[in-house]
Amino acid sequence: MKKYFFSITFFIIQLIGISQNANISGIINSYASVTGIACQSLNVNTTGGFLSGDRVMLIQMKGAKIDSSNSPAFGNILSYFGAGNYEMATISSISGNTISLVDSVLKQYFIAGVVQLVKVPQFINATVTGPLTCATWNGTTGGILAFEVSGTLTLNANIDVSGKGFMGGGLSNGALVNCLGDTADYVSSSTNQASAWKGEGIVNPNLARREGKGAYANGGGGGCDCNGGGAGGGNFGAGGHGGDSKCNVTCPPYFYENSGGYPGKSLFYSNTINKIYLGGGGGAGHQNNNGGSPGTNGGGIILIKADSISGNNFYVKSDGLNNYIIANIDGQGGGGAGGTILFSTRVFQNLNVSALGGNGGVDNFTGSDCHGKGGGGGGGILWTTAPIITGVTMFLSGGLPGVFTSPGSLCYNGSNGATPGQNGLHIIDLIIPESTGYCLTGINAYKDNYKAQIYPNPSSGYITVKIDPILIGTEYCIIDQMGRIVLFGKFANELHNVDVQGLNAGMYFFTGKQLKTTIKLIKN
């Protein structure tokens, strides 16, 4: 009878739980800066807002390596390193400032690349009753809204992280240096008055190279001497070029200066690499009469897992911010890029999704000088699990360039070389990475009694794996440098042969669920 009573009680509790609906609005995530990563634990600057059992997202925000030459190639991405790597995980326990995870970290992260941990709330059903957003990116944390709904998400208000991404270039005191025309300042220090600040991108900040017209990866380049316009930030769509300057007063009549910022770069997205990014910030316009405008911020990241979404014609938005109209003579800033929106969702109804690039800066100055206008921000990314989605209206266009709005201007209705941002993209087959039981932290990371040998290593064909003690029937895998499992199997005997002929040449990691050790494997 007692067992029957508890069964009925549990059934009633289940029914109540299924019917529960959470009303959500404002900021629902917590954020922490990650200061260290071990196989299955994270050191963070704060554990406030995190509890055992919480779902979390681990993500690296920056860390890409770029061409740093003072040339048009400045800002070209040479390697992403860990920038954009992310995964979902579950907290097992918290002790001091150490957060332990149920499973091991899947991907590779570089702490110097700015890594953060984001709490991911879970709901049975949820209704957005007021504007739902995230903390603004502050250079260390924020910029991400992520949550999971096992049932239906209903929108009675917008979800909006527009302008919560990478920051636009700030205004700095400038000066008219010469009337020779600018062709050299692709990168310069923060004290150079002949160039303006670049927008923020996936590169670690460096004051020695934050000014100049070269792009800062997906951050738009700043305007240069004299009064060049800032470029738009990039995401999937590259930003627009900043406008150049025609001077008729302080320089020879109709003197043309190649002073506009270079576009924020297009970032690479694919199902195999599986990286995500904030929208890039627009570059600032160059000013010498305190009449310029800064670049604007890019859009943030939204990740939603829900069985179904009832949009009620509301928006899920991650737009880059528009720049504004100013009644003065100096260079204007670029627009921020649209952000990144991820849906692991089966059914959509009447939902608008927007990751627009922001518009470049405009002026309505009536004098004879025609100074640089801002470039448009690039469009962002919509990434869904479903190959075909119905019930969704998408807005992924790049932002417009600034124009001369005054009929009294010699450049009326023109943009002086400022260009729109490129459009964003909808991509499919999203698989959200999840931490696993495998460790990638080096040989004998657990300091246990298991030993493993691989030979030959390097190898171009077969390898033999010797395990002591024997682990017959347990799983092993080979993982590439992107954190992807490229080969999986089970140990058949003490000397187990593995065919690696199908792998591309390069470095891999051999590990096992029970082995609890990792060995570097070189494939010739």
XYZ file of C-alpha atoms in Angstrom:
524
model
C 0.000 0.000 0.000
C 2.844 2.361 0.892
C 4.582 1.639 -2.435
C 1.269 2.263 -4.261
C 0.875 5.610 -2.450
C 4.350 6.797 -3.462
C 3.724 5.717 -7.084
C 0.504 7.772 -7.253
C 2.235 10.747 -5.604
C 5.136 10.598 -8.076
C 2.670 10.406 -10.987
C 0.840 13.515 -9.733
C 4.120 15.388 -9.322
C 5.035 14.463 -12.889
C 1.735 15.830 -14.195
C 2.210 19.067 -12.269
C 5.769 19.394 -13.578
C 4.708 18.871 -17.179
C 2.141 21.642 -16.909
C 4.553 24.084 -15.302
C 5.387 27.196 -17.287
C 8.157 29.654 -16.443
C 7.722 33.347 -17.241
C 11.088 34.747 -18.305
C 12.414 38.209 -19.154
C 15.459 40.390 -18.581
C 18.802 38.604 -18.044
C 18.551 34.927 -17.061
C 22.192 33.805 -17.464
C 25.127 34.019 -15.067
C 28.684 34.540 -16.317
C 32.178 33.773 -15.059
C 35.653 34.317 -16.442
C 37.592 31.059 -16.749
C 41.135 31.338 -15.409
C 42.215 27.716 -15.732
C 41.082 24.427 -17.300
C 41.958 20.878 -16.272
C 40.537 17.696 -17.743
C 37.256 17.851 -15.867
C 37.352 21.082 -13.868
C 37.440 24.851 -14.377
C 38.903 27.616 -12.264
C 36.732 30.729 -12.439
C 36.784 34.251 -11.039
C 33.372 33.762 -9.407
C 30.926 30.943 -8.749
C 28.069 33.335 -8.029
C 24.881 32.167 -9.734
C 26.214 28.635 -10.414
C 25.033 25.474 -8.629
C 25.738 21.757 -8.825
C 23.583 20.218 -11.553
C 23.477 23.404 -13.646
C 23.848 23.229 -17.388
C 26.630 25.507 -18.663
C 28.266 26.675 -21.863
C 32.059 26.910 -22.099
C 33.236 29.238 -24.872
C 36.424 30.976 -26.035
C 35.736 34.484 -27.322
C 39.062 35.566 -28.829
C 42.615 34.356 -29.488
C 42.898 34.352 -33.289
C 46.271 35.127 -34.884
C 46.271 37.789 -37.612
C 48.642 39.376 -40.097
C 50.037 42.356 -38.190
C 51.981 44.010 -41.011
C 51.337 47.686 -41.767
C 49.735 46.842 -45.101
C 46.298 46.122 -46.582
C 46.784 42.532 -45.338
C 46.604 43.662 -41.716
C 43.887 41.713 -39.943
C 43.805 38.745 -42.300
C 43.147 35.706 -40.091
C 46.114 33.333 -40.121
C 44.743 30.924 -37.516
C 41.642 30.859 -35.347
C 43.349 28.770 -32.651
C 40.604 28.226 -30.048
C 38.579 31.322 -30.905
C 34.926 30.341 -31.289
C 35.260 26.903 -29.657
C 32.287 26.105 -27.438
C 30.478 23.200 -25.814
C 27.704 22.375 -23.371
C 28.404 20.671 -20.046
C 26.879 19.924 -16.641
C 28.311 20.939 -13.262
C 28.915 18.054 -10.842
C 30.243 20.032 -7.873
C 31.663 23.391 -6.769
C 34.489 23.939 -4.298
C 35.856 27.422 -3.742
C 36.476 28.871 -7.184
C 36.743 25.447 -8.841
C 33.818 24.084 -10.832
C 33.944 20.348 -11.596
C 32.062 18.938 -14.574
C 30.229 15.626 -14.949
C 32.263 14.849 -18.076
C 35.595 15.980 -19.456
C 36.158 19.044 -21.584
C 35.788 18.147 -25.257
C 37.555 20.912 -27.163
C 40.809 22.779 -26.773
C 40.750 26.213 -25.142
C 43.454 28.842 -24.652
C 42.922 30.858 -21.479
C 44.758 33.815 -23.019
C 42.035 33.858 -25.679
C 39.401 34.992 -23.130
C 37.299 32.002 -22.052
C 34.007 32.329 -20.198
C 31.466 30.030 -18.555
C 27.753 30.770 -18.983
C 24.956 29.258 -16.911
C 22.249 27.786 -19.167
C 18.841 27.722 -17.428
C 16.466 24.825 -18.131
C 12.685 24.984 -18.298
C 9.844 22.582 -19.027
C 7.789 25.238 -20.832
C 8.637 28.933 -20.932
C 6.919 32.170 -21.944
C 8.827 35.358 -22.717
C 6.698 37.960 -20.934
C 9.040 40.932 -21.333
C 12.163 41.709 -23.378
C 14.645 38.860 -22.884
C 18.320 39.698 -23.347
C 21.843 39.036 -22.044
C 24.577 40.954 -20.282
C 26.479 43.231 -22.650
C 29.909 41.917 -23.658
C 32.442 43.770 -21.460
C 35.692 42.398 -22.880
C 35.708 39.413 -20.500
C 32.180 38.048 -20.083
C 28.666 38.540 -21.420
C 27.251 38.779 -24.917
C 25.529 35.364 -24.722
C 21.922 34.311 -24.100
C 21.482 30.537 -23.829
C 18.700 28.381 -22.388
C 16.928 25.041 -22.855
C 13.196 24.290 -22.950
C 12.103 20.656 -23.065
C 8.613 21.645 -24.235
C 7.317 24.828 -25.851
C 8.844 28.292 -25.832
C 6.210 31.001 -26.337
C 7.085 34.580 -27.237
C 4.873 37.390 -25.934
C 7.808 39.789 -26.240
C 11.050 39.993 -28.211
C 14.276 38.144 -27.478
C 16.929 40.718 -28.302
C 20.725 40.764 -27.891
C 21.329 43.462 -30.509
C 24.470 45.445 -29.789
C 25.555 43.043 -27.030
C 28.513 41.713 -29.027
C 31.996 43.008 -29.814
C 32.433 46.713 -29.166
C 32.690 49.447 -31.756
C 35.837 51.557 -31.968
C 35.718 54.500 -29.576
C 36.352 58.082 -30.562
C 39.816 59.529 -29.985
C 41.280 62.998 -30.327
C 42.537 63.419 -33.866
C 44.359 65.996 -35.896
C 44.867 67.028 -39.512
C 48.454 65.930 -40.054
C 49.019 66.734 -43.723
C 47.398 67.007 -47.122
C 49.338 64.186 -48.736
C 46.564 61.623 -48.594
C 46.694 58.636 -46.265
C 48.038 55.397 -47.688
C 50.104 53.988 -44.826
C 48.250 53.863 -41.505
C 46.789 50.347 -41.566
C 47.932 49.829 -37.994
C 49.179 52.287 -35.416
C 49.234 52.871 -31.688
C 46.418 54.323 -29.614
C 48.214 57.666 -29.375
C 48.430 58.346 -33.116
C 46.169 61.313 -33.891
C 46.242 60.561 -37.610
C 44.068 57.455 -37.242
C 40.978 56.272 -35.372
C 40.161 53.192 -33.308
C 39.344 49.880 -34.919
C 36.274 47.901 -33.906
C 36.705 44.868 -31.652
C 37.004 41.379 -33.119
C 38.229 37.873 -32.286
C 41.782 39.141 -31.641
C 43.204 39.774 -28.178
C 43.330 43.535 -27.510
C 46.640 45.289 -28.057
C 46.904 49.059 -27.643
C 49.897 49.153 -29.978
C 47.718 48.119 -32.922
C 44.208 49.314 -32.087
C 44.204 52.263 -34.517
C 44.484 52.501 -38.289
C 42.389 51.503 -41.251
C 43.292 47.798 -41.340
C 40.545 45.462 -40.085
C 40.935 43.887 -36.633
C 39.939 40.423 -37.900
C 36.139 40.830 -37.915
C 36.410 44.263 -36.280
C 36.094 47.110 -38.783
C 39.102 49.360 -39.471
C 39.124 52.945 -38.231
C 39.185 56.043 -40.409
C 42.481 57.834 -41.012
C 43.770 61.336 -41.676
C 41.866 63.231 -42.606
C 38.297 62.418 -41.542
C 38.030 58.966 -43.085
C 35.005 56.857 -42.234
C 35.130 53.724 -40.097
C 34.447 50.331 -41.659
C 31.639 47.977 -40.714
C 32.234 44.990 -38.479
C 32.026 41.440 -39.848
C 30.518 38.100 -38.923
C 29.537 35.697 -41.699
C 29.078 38.740 -43.914
C 32.122 40.991 -44.207
C 31.648 44.602 -43.198
C 31.494 47.506 -45.615
C 34.457 49.751 -46.436
C 34.650 53.100 -44.679
C 34.248 56.206 -46.816
C 37.219 58.218 -48.030
C 37.526 61.994 -47.757
C 37.337 64.863 -50.218
C 38.668 68.082 -48.797
C 37.963 71.490 -50.345
C 38.970 73.885 -47.594
C 42.073 72.929 -45.604
C 43.667 71.052 -48.517
C 43.800 71.822 -52.253
C 40.362 71.935 -53.885
C 38.689 68.521 -54.257
C 41.731 66.825 -52.754
C 40.961 63.113 -52.309
C 42.348 61.113 -49.407
C 42.287 57.312 -49.270
C 41.432 57.335 -45.615
C 38.489 54.953 -45.134
C 38.703 51.926 -42.849
C 38.992 48.405 -44.288
C 36.040 46.012 -43.838
C 35.753 43.663 -40.869
C 36.519 40.135 -42.118
C 34.029 37.402 -42.919
C 34.332 34.571 -40.369
C 34.332 30.909 -41.306
C 31.418 28.695 -40.250
C 31.029 24.972 -40.893
C 29.458 21.905 -39.331
C 32.847 20.246 -38.938
C 34.708 23.146 -37.311
C 31.580 24.172 -35.331
C 32.712 27.527 -33.961
C 30.543 30.548 -33.114
C 31.350 34.247 -32.709
C 30.011 37.596 -31.612
C 29.319 40.155 -34.322
C 32.322 42.438 -34.946
C 32.314 46.080 -33.904
C 32.435 48.902 -36.445
C 35.512 51.129 -36.714
C 35.399 54.746 -35.555
C 35.523 57.737 -37.860
C 38.584 60.000 -37.760
C 37.925 63.413 -36.252
C 39.811 66.655 -35.793
C 36.869 68.969 -35.040
C 35.164 66.791 -32.403
C 32.494 65.941 -34.950
C 33.116 62.276 -35.666
C 31.142 59.267 -34.492
C 32.351 55.985 -32.970
C 31.777 52.561 -34.434
C 28.789 50.658 -33.086
C 28.599 47.275 -31.378
C 27.938 43.951 -33.061
C 25.199 41.503 -32.107
C 25.522 38.844 -29.418
C 25.055 35.063 -29.452
C 21.689 33.357 -28.849
C 21.465 29.595 -28.286
C 18.000 28.084 -27.777
C 17.180 24.391 -27.408
C 13.413 23.856 -27.472
C 11.066 21.255 -28.855
C 8.893 23.981 -30.391
C 8.770 27.773 -30.550
C 5.525 29.721 -30.857
C 6.676 33.144 -32.006
C 3.379 35.081 -32.164
C 5.126 37.281 -34.761
C 7.685 38.506 -32.237
C 11.427 38.616 -32.943
C 14.537 36.762 -31.933
C 17.099 39.468 -32.720
C 20.855 39.858 -32.717
C 21.390 42.890 -34.919
C 24.466 45.062 -35.175
C 23.676 48.582 -34.021
C 23.006 51.345 -36.519
C 25.179 54.413 -36.455
C 23.534 57.805 -36.351
C 23.255 61.155 -38.121
C 25.570 63.915 -37.004
C 25.591 67.539 -38.116
C 29.316 68.061 -38.403
C 32.261 67.746 -40.705
C 34.345 64.819 -39.432
C 34.500 61.113 -40.349
C 31.668 58.826 -39.259
C 31.797 55.361 -37.704
C 30.939 51.967 -39.158
C 27.993 49.761 -38.194
C 28.295 46.658 -36.050
C 27.848 43.192 -37.571
C 24.860 40.962 -36.936
C 25.379 38.274 -34.335
C 24.870 34.508 -34.175
C 21.559 32.701 -33.529
C 21.436 28.936 -32.915
C 18.235 26.882 -32.774
C 18.069 23.220 -31.799
C 14.320 23.157 -32.445
C 11.860 20.853 -34.166
C 8.845 23.125 -34.821
C 8.559 26.876 -35.458
C 5.410 28.980 -35.682
C 5.150 32.660 -36.684
C 8.682 33.594 -35.659
C 10.828 36.461 -36.971
C 14.606 36.010 -36.742
C 16.968 38.916 -37.349
C 20.777 39.191 -37.452
C 21.109 42.353 -39.521
C 24.266 44.383 -39.953
C 24.075 47.929 -38.613
C 24.029 50.975 -40.883
C 27.099 53.177 -41.214
C 27.314 56.720 -39.905
C 25.694 59.600 -41.772
C 26.087 63.385 -41.693
C 23.997 66.313 -42.894
C 26.844 68.838 -43.047
C 26.101 71.559 -45.618
C 29.644 72.773 -46.289
C 31.891 72.047 -49.242
C 34.037 69.322 -47.638
C 32.945 65.698 -48.155
C 34.304 63.600 -45.330
C 34.154 59.830 -44.894
C 30.920 58.053 -44.069
C 30.660 54.785 -42.164
C 30.564 51.352 -43.798
C 27.666 48.986 -43.136
C 28.025 46.046 -40.778
C 27.978 42.501 -42.153
C 25.009 40.189 -41.676
C 25.143 37.457 -39.054
C 24.346 33.747 -38.865
C 21.180 31.730 -38.335
C 22.122 28.104 -37.649
C 19.440 25.457 -37.234
C 19.280 21.704 -36.730
C 16.496 21.310 -39.292
C 17.424 21.320 -43.014
C 14.130 23.006 -43.909
C 12.366 25.374 -41.548
C 8.851 26.707 -41.949
C 7.174 29.310 -39.785
C 10.293 31.503 -39.715
C 10.897 34.816 -41.492
C 14.611 35.621 -41.710
C 16.376 39.008 -41.844
C 20.118 38.577 -42.447
C 21.087 41.510 -44.672
C 24.191 43.608 -44.321
C 23.897 47.218 -43.163
C 23.789 50.241 -45.467
C 26.653 52.721 -45.845
C 26.304 56.250 -44.619
C 25.395 58.940 -47.144
C 25.560 62.722 -47.424
C 21.999 63.775 -46.648
C 22.257 67.546 -47.111
C 21.346 68.916 -50.583
C 23.960 71.608 -49.913
C 26.794 69.070 -49.889
C 28.963 68.646 -52.968
C 28.607 64.884 -52.373
C 24.838 64.853 -51.790
C 23.388 61.322 -51.779
C 26.865 59.815 -52.239
C 28.914 57.708 -49.846
C 32.457 58.601 -50.946
C 33.534 54.988 -51.169
C 31.625 53.705 -48.132
C 29.993 50.384 -48.991
C 27.263 48.152 -47.541
C 28.012 45.123 -45.423
C 27.675 41.710 -47.018
C 24.634 39.578 -46.238
C 24.534 36.909 -43.555
C 23.547 33.271 -44.022
C 21.230 30.518 -42.807
C 23.095 27.242 -42.350
C 21.721 23.857 -41.285
C 22.576 20.562 -39.563
C 23.577 22.210 -36.285
C 25.013 19.821 -33.717
C 25.686 21.530 -30.402
C 28.956 20.132 -28.953
C 28.651 18.333 -25.631
C 31.438 17.524 -23.154
C 32.281 13.810 -23.050
C 34.086 11.261 -20.912
C 37.353 11.733 -22.820
C 40.304 13.786 -21.575
C 42.727 15.680 -23.790
C 45.124 17.018 -21.176
C 48.261 14.949 -21.779
C 49.687 11.549 -20.949
C 48.636 10.106 -17.568
C 46.511 13.135 -16.776
C 44.796 11.155 -13.994
C 48.050 9.761 -12.616
C 46.442 6.294 -12.466
C 47.926 2.824 -13.037
C 46.969 2.524 -16.707
C 49.783 2.607 -19.229
C 49.606 2.781 -23.005
C 52.118 2.662 -25.846
C 51.603 3.397 -29.540
C 54.020 2.272 -32.239
C 55.058 3.194 -34.801
C 54.496 6.861 -34.019
C 54.606 8.707 -36.438
C 52.743 6.295 -38.706
C 51.421 6.267 -42.267
C 49.389 3.043 -42.066
C 48.595 0.868 -39.054
C 49.445 1.558 -35.423
C 49.634 -0.959 -32.600
C 48.316 0.064 -29.194
C 49.650 -1.827 -26.180
C 47.614 -1.478 -22.992
C 48.685 -2.489 -19.504
C 46.604 -3.697 -17.723
C 44.430 -5.167 -20.502
C 41.229 -3.235 -21.249
C 39.557 -5.605 -23.758
C 36.111 -4.428 -24.823
C 36.539 -0.835 -23.641
C 36.241 2.126 -25.980
C 38.961 4.237 -27.543
C 38.929 7.107 -30.012
C 41.222 9.310 -32.072
C 40.460 13.032 -31.944
C 41.723 15.745 -34.270
C 42.968 19.202 -33.272
C 39.464 20.651 -33.681
C 38.163 18.312 -30.968
C 36.304 16.051 -33.418
C 36.263 12.274 -32.982
C 37.592 10.980 -36.318
C 37.984 7.296 -35.446
C 36.248 5.168 -32.811
C 36.542 1.526 -31.725
C 36.979 -1.008 -28.923
C 40.108 -2.816 -27.720
C 40.087 -6.420 -28.987
C 43.279 -7.618 -27.295
C 46.401 -6.495 -25.486
C 48.135 -5.577 -28.756
C 45.384 -3.852 -30.674
C 45.930 -2.778 -34.314
C 44.278 0.402 -35.612
C 44.143 1.417 -39.288
C 44.922 5.161 -39.609
C 45.543 5.195 -43.371
C 42.361 7.184 -43.968
C 43.412 10.081 -41.730
C 44.928 13.211 -43.205
C 48.507 13.994 -42.295
C 48.823 15.892 -39.036
C 48.646 15.615 -35.253
C 45.884 13.714 -33.436
C 45.107 12.556 -29.896
C 44.550 8.908 -28.926
C 42.521 8.379 -25.763
C 39.969 6.055 -24.169
C 36.982 6.200 -21.879
C 38.500 3.746 -19.399
C 42.110 4.341 -20.364
C 42.007 7.889 -18.955
C 45.170 8.892 -20.733
C 45.994 10.788 -23.911
C 48.843 10.241 -26.375
C 49.801 12.479 -29.246
C 49.694 10.623 -32.550
C 51.431 11.901 -35.683
C 50.034 10.731 -39.017
C 52.479 11.019 -41.930
